[in-house]
Coordinates of N, CA and C in Angstrom, one line a residue:
X274 N 100.7 106.7 82.4 CA 100.1 107.1 83.7 C 99.2 106.0 84.2
X275 N 99.6 105.5 85.4 CA 98.8 104.5 86.0 C 98.1 105.1 87.2
X276 N 96.9 104.7 87.5 CA 96.2 105.3 88.6 C 95.2 104.3 89.2
X277 N 94.8 104.5 90.4 CA 93.8 103.7 91.1 C 92.7 104.7 91.6
X278 N 91.5 104.2 91.7 CA 90.4 105.1 92.0 C 89.6 104.6 93.2
X279 N 89.2 105.5 94.1 CA 88.4 105.1 95.2 C 87.2 106.0 95.4
X280 N 86.1 105.5 95.6 CA 84.9 106.3 95.8 C 84.4 106.1 97.3
X281 N 84.4 107.1 98.0 CA 83.9 107.1 99.4 C 82.4 107.4 99.5
X282 N 81.7 106.5 100.0 CA 80.2 106.6 100.1 C 79.7 106.9 101.5
X283 N 80.6 107.0 102.4 CA 80.2 107.4 103.8 C 79.5 106.2 104.6
X284 N 79.8 105.0 104.1 CA 79.2 103.9 104.8 C 79.9 103.5 106.1
X285 N 79.3 103.0 107.0 CA 79.9 102.6 108.3 C 81.0 101.6 108.1
X286 N 82.2 101.9 108.6 CA 83.3 101.0 108.5 C 84.1 101.1 107.2
X287 N 83.6 102.0 106.3 CA 84.3 102.1 105.0 C 85.5 103.1 105.1
X288 N 86.6 102.7 104.5 CA 87.7 103.6 104.5 C 87.5 104.8 103.6
X289 N 88.0 105.9 104.1 CA 87.8 107.2 103.4 C 88.7 107.4 102.2
X290 N 89.9 106.8 102.3 CA 90.9 107.0 101.3 C 91.8 105.9 101.2
X291 N 92.9 106.1 100.4 CA 93.9 105.0 100.3 C 94.8 104.9 101.5
X292 N 95.1 103.6 101.8 CA 96.0 103.3 102.9 C 97.4 103.2 102.3
X293 N 98.4 103.1 103.2 CA 99.8 102.8 102.7 C 99.8 101.5 101.9
X294 N 99.0 100.5 102.4 CA 99.0 99.2 101.7 C 98.5 99.4 100.2
X295 N 97.5 100.2 100.0 CA 96.9 100.5 98.7 C 98.0 101.1 97.8
X296 N 98.7 102.1 98.3 CA 99.8 102.7 97.6 C 100.9 101.7 97.2
X297 N 101.3 100.8 98.2 CA 102.3 99.8 98.0 C 101.8 98.9 96.9
X298 N 100.5 98.4 97.0 CA 100.0 97.5 96.0 C 100.0 98.1 94.6
X299 N 99.6 99.4 94.5 CA 99.7 100.1 93.2 C 101.1 100.2 92.6
X300 N 102.1 100.4 93.5 CA 103.4 100.5 93.0 C 103.9 99.1 92.5
X301 N 103.5 98.1 93.2 CA 103.9 96.7 92.8 C 103.2 96.4 91.5
X302 N 102.0 96.7 91.3 CA 101.3 96.4 90.0 C 101.9 97.2 88.9
X303 N 102.3 98.5 89.2 CA 103.0 99.3 88.2 C 104.3 98.7 87.8
X304 N 105.0 98.2 88.8 CA 106.3 97.6 88.5 C 106.2 96.4 87.6
X305 N 105.2 95.6 87.9 CA 105.0 94.4 87.1 C 104.6 94.7 85.7
X306 N 103.6 95.7 85.6 CA 103.1 96.1 84.3 C 104.1 96.7 83.5
X307 N 104.9 97.6 84.0 CA 105.9 98.3 83.3 C 107.2 97.5 83.1
X308 N 107.5 96.6 84.0 CA 108.6 95.7 83.8 C 110.0 96.4 84.0
X309 N 110.0 97.5 84.7 CA 111.3 98.2 84.9 C 111.3 99.1 86.1
X310 N 112.3 99.9 86.3 CA 112.4 100.7 87.4 C 111.4 101.9 87.4
X311 N 111.0 102.4 88.6 CA 110.0 103.4 88.7 C 110.7 104.6 89.5
X312 N 110.4 105.8 89.0 CA 110.8 107.0 89.7 C 109.5 107.6 90.2
X313 N 109.4 107.8 91.5 CA 108.2 108.3 92.1 C 108.4 109.6 92.7
X314 N 107.6 110.6 92.4 CA 107.6 111.9 93.0 C 106.4 112.0 94.0
X315 N 106.7 112.1 95.2 CA 105.6 112.1 96.2 C 105.5 113.3 97.1
X316 N 104.3 113.6 97.4 CA 104.0 114.7 98.4 C 104.1 114.1 99.8
X317 N 103.7 114.9 100.8 CA 103.8 114.5 102.2 C 102.5 113.9 102.8
X318 N 101.8 113.2 102.0 CA 100.5 112.6 102.5 C 100.9 111.6 103.6
X319 N 100.1 111.6 104.6 CA 100.4 110.8 105.8 C 100.7 109.3 105.4
X320 N 99.9 108.8 104.5 CA 100.1 107.4 104.1 C 101.4 107.1 103.4
X321 N 102.0 108.2 102.8 CA 103.3 108.0 102.1 C 104.4 108.0 103.1
X322 N 104.2 108.6 104.3 CA 105.2 108.7 105.3 C 105.2 107.6 106.4
X323 N 104.2 106.7 106.3 CA 104.0 105.7 107.4 C 105.3 104.8 107.4
X324 N 105.7 104.4 108.6 CA 106.9 103.6 108.7 C 106.8 102.3 107.9
X325 N 105.7 101.6 107.8 CA 105.7 100.4 106.9 C 105.9 100.7 105.4
X326 N 105.4 101.9 105.0 CA 105.6 102.3 103.6 C 107.1 102.7 103.4
X327 N 107.7 103.3 104.3 CA 109.1 103.7 104.2 C 109.9 102.4 104.2
X328 N 109.6 101.4 105.0 CA 110.3 100.1 104.9 C 110.1 99.4 103.6
X329 N 108.9 99.5 103.0 CA 108.7 98.9 101.7 C 109.6 99.6 100.6
X330 N 109.6 101.0 100.7 CA 110.5 101.7 99.8 C 111.9 101.3 99.9
X331 N 112.4 101.2 101.1 CA 113.8 100.8 101.4 C 114.1 99.4 100.8
X332 N 113.1 98.5 101.0 CA 113.3 97.1 100.5 C 113.2 97.0 99.0
X333 N 112.6 98.1 98.4 CA 112.4 98.0 96.9 C 113.4 99.0 96.2
X334 N 114.4 99.5 96.8 CA 115.3 100.5 96.2 C 116.0 100.0 95.0
X335 N 116.0 98.7 94.7 CA 116.6 98.3 93.5 C 115.8 98.6 92.2
X336 N 114.5 98.9 92.4 CA 113.6 99.2 91.3 C 112.8 100.5 91.5
X337 N 112.8 101.0 92.8 CA 112.0 102.2 93.1 C 112.9 103.3 93.7
X338 N 112.8 104.5 93.0 CA 113.5 105.7 93.4 C 112.4 106.7 93.8
X339 N 112.5 107.2 95.0 CA 111.5 108.1 95.5 C 112.1 109.5 95.8
X340 N 111.4 110.5 95.2 CA 111.8 111.9 95.5 C 110.6 112.5 96.3
X341 N 110.9 113.0 97.5 CA 109.9 113.6 98.4 C 109.8 115.1 98.1
X342 N 108.6 115.6 97.8 CA 108.4 117.0 97.6 C 108.5 117.7 98.9
X343 N 108.7 119.0 98.9 CA 108.7 119.8 100.1 C 107.2 119.8 100.7
X344 N 107.1 120.2 101.9 CA 105.8 120.2 102.6 C 104.6 120.7 101.8
X345 N 104.8 121.9 101.3 CA 103.7 122.4 100.5 C 104.2 123.0 99.2
X346 N 104.1 122.2 98.2 CA 104.6 122.6 96.9 C 103.8 122.1 95.7
X347 N 102.5 122.6 95.6 CA 101.6 122.2 94.5 C 102.2 122.5 93.2
X348 N 103.1 123.5 93.1 CA 103.6 123.9 91.8 C 104.6 122.8 91.3
X349 N 105.1 122.0 92.2 CA 106.1 120.9 91.8 C 105.4 119.6 91.6
X350 N 104.1 119.5 91.9 CA 103.4 118.2 91.9 C 102.6 118.1 90.5
X351 N 103.1 117.1 89.7 CA 102.4 116.9 88.4 C 101.0 116.5 88.5
X352 N 100.6 115.9 89.6 CA 99.2 115.5 89.8 C 98.3 116.7 89.8
X353 N 98.7 117.9 90.2 CA 97.9 119.1 90.2 C 97.4 119.4 88.8
X354 N 98.3 119.2 87.8 CA 98.0 119.5 86.4 C 97.0 118.5 85.9
X355 N 97.2 117.2 86.3 CA 96.2 116.2 85.9 C 94.8 116.5 86.4
X356 N 94.7 116.8 87.7 CA 93.4 117.1 88.3 C 92.8 118.4 87.7
X357 N 93.7 119.3 87.3 CA 93.1 120.5 86.6 C 92.5 120.1 85.3
X358 N 93.1 119.2 84.5 CA 92.5 118.7 83.3 C 91.2 118.0 83.5
X359 N 91.2 117.2 84.6 CA 90.0 116.4 84.9 C 88.8 117.4 85.3
X360 N 89.2 118.4 86.1 CA 88.1 119.4 86.5 C 87.6 120.2 85.3
X361 N 88.5 120.4 84.3 CA 88.0 121.1 83.1 C 87.0 120.3 82.4
X362 N 87.2 119.0 82.3 CA 86.3 118.2 81.5 C 85.0 117.9 82.2
X363 N 85.0 118.0 83.6 CA 83.7 117.7 84.3 C 83.1 119.0 84.9
X364 N 83.7 120.1 84.6 CA 83.3 121.4 85.2 C 81.9 121.7 85.1
X365 N 81.2 121.5 84.0 CA 79.8 121.8 83.9 C 78.9 120.6 84.0
X366 N 79.4 119.5 84.5 CA 78.6 118.3 84.7 C 77.6 118.5 85.9
X367 N 76.4 118.3 85.7 CA 75.4 118.3 86.8 C 75.1 116.8 87.1
X368 N 75.9 116.2 87.9 CA 75.8 114.7 88.1 C 74.5 114.5 88.9
X369 N 73.8 113.4 88.5 CA 72.6 113.0 89.2 C 72.9 112.3 90.5
X370 N 74.1 111.7 90.6 CA 74.5 110.9 91.8 C 76.0 110.7 91.8
X371 N 76.5 110.1 92.8 CA 77.9 109.9 93.0 C 78.5 109.0 91.9
X372 N 77.7 108.0 91.5 CA 78.2 107.0 90.5 C 78.4 107.7 89.2
X373 N 77.5 108.6 88.8 CA 77.7 109.3 87.5 C 78.9 110.2 87.6
X374 N 79.2 110.9 88.7 CA 80.4 111.7 88.9 C 81.6 110.8 88.8
X375 N 81.6 109.7 89.5 CA 82.8 108.8 89.4 C 83.0 108.3 88.0
X376 N 82.0 108.0 87.3 CA 82.2 107.5 85.9 C 82.8 108.7 85.0
X377 N 82.4 109.9 85.2 CA 82.9 111.0 84.5 C 84.4 111.2 84.8
X378 N 84.7 111.1 86.1 CA 86.1 111.3 86.5 C 87.0 110.2 85.9
X379 N 86.5 108.9 86.0 CA 87.3 107.8 85.4 C 87.4 108.0 83.9
X380 N 86.4 108.4 83.2 CA 86.5 108.6 81.8 C 87.5 109.7 81.4
X381 N 87.5 110.7 82.2 CA 88.5 111.8 82.0 C 89.9 111.3 82.2
X382 N 90.1 110.6 83.3 CA 91.5 110.0 83.6 C 91.9 109.1 82.5
X383 N 91.0 108.3 82.0 CA 91.3 107.3 80.9 C 91.7 108.1 79.6
X384 N 91.0 109.2 79.3 CA 91.3 110.0 78.1 C 92.7 110.6 78.3
X385 N 93.0 111.1 79.5 CA 94.3 111.7 79.7 C 95.4 110.6 79.6
X386 N 95.1 109.4 80.1 CA 96.1 108.3 80.1 C 96.5 108.0 78.7
X387 N 95.7 108.1 77.7 CA 96.0 107.8 76.3 C 96.5 109.0 75.5
X388 N 96.8 110.1 76.2 CA 97.3 111.3 75.6 C 98.6 111.7 76.3
X389 N 99.7 111.0 75.9 CA 101.0 111.3 76.7 C 101.4 112.7 76.6
X390 N 101.1 113.4 75.5 CA 101.5 114.8 75.5 C 100.9 115.7 76.6
X391 N 99.7 115.3 77.0 CA 99.1 116.0 78.2 C 99.8 115.7 79.5
X392 N 100.2 114.4 79.6 CA 100.9 114.0 80.8 C 102.3 114.7 80.8
X393 N 103.0 114.7 79.7 CA 104.3 115.4 79.6 C 104.1 116.9 79.9
X394 N 103.1 117.5 79.5 CA 102.9 118.9 79.7 C 102.7 119.2 81.2
X395 N 102.0 118.3 81.9 CA 101.8 118.4 83.4 C 103.1 118.3 84.1
X396 N 103.9 117.4 83.6 CA 105.3 117.2 84.2 C 106.2 118.4 83.9
X397 N 106.1 118.9 82.6 CA 106.9 120.0 82.2 C 106.6 121.2 83.0
X398 N 105.3 121.4 83.3 CA 104.9 122.6 84.1 C 105.5 122.7 85.5
X399 N 106.0 121.5 86.0 CA 106.6 121.5 87.3 C 108.1 121.8 87.2
X400 N 108.7 121.7 86.0 CA 110.1 121.9 85.9 C 110.9 120.7 86.3
X401 N 110.3 119.6 86.5 CA 110.9 118.3 86.9 C 111.2 117.4 85.8
X402 N 111.4 117.9 84.6 CA 111.7 117.1 83.4 C 113.1 116.3 83.6
X403 N 113.0 115.0 83.2 CA 114.3 114.2 83.3 C 114.8 114.2 81.9
X404 N 116.1 114.2 81.8 CA 116.8 114.1 80.5 C 116.8 112.6 80.1
X405 N 116.6 112.4 78.8 CA 116.7 111.0 78.3 C 115.4 110.5 78.0

């Protein structure tokens, strides 16, 4: 499981979330780190559907395979299971500030990252298991 993290602090001119370029860069880093092809299951987030992102996907089809989820299908999105696990670990946290909350979320994601059986379970819950 590879991920990127963004904290929005509400500052003037600060981006609220990831752009298509951020997703592209994450995919490139993942491809370099993993050294092989990537199968991506994506929801219909606006940044995923931007024409430049679609052009990048088309240009990278030798190592990137994308499956687009239906418009509203949280039951098919493995990310929902991951966030459920994160919320369970920070559910009773009374964070003093945004930085403490961000650290707790990052720590939880890191713990999940090193427990492949949890990631497999989130994927299995979707019914999207690949053979092999």
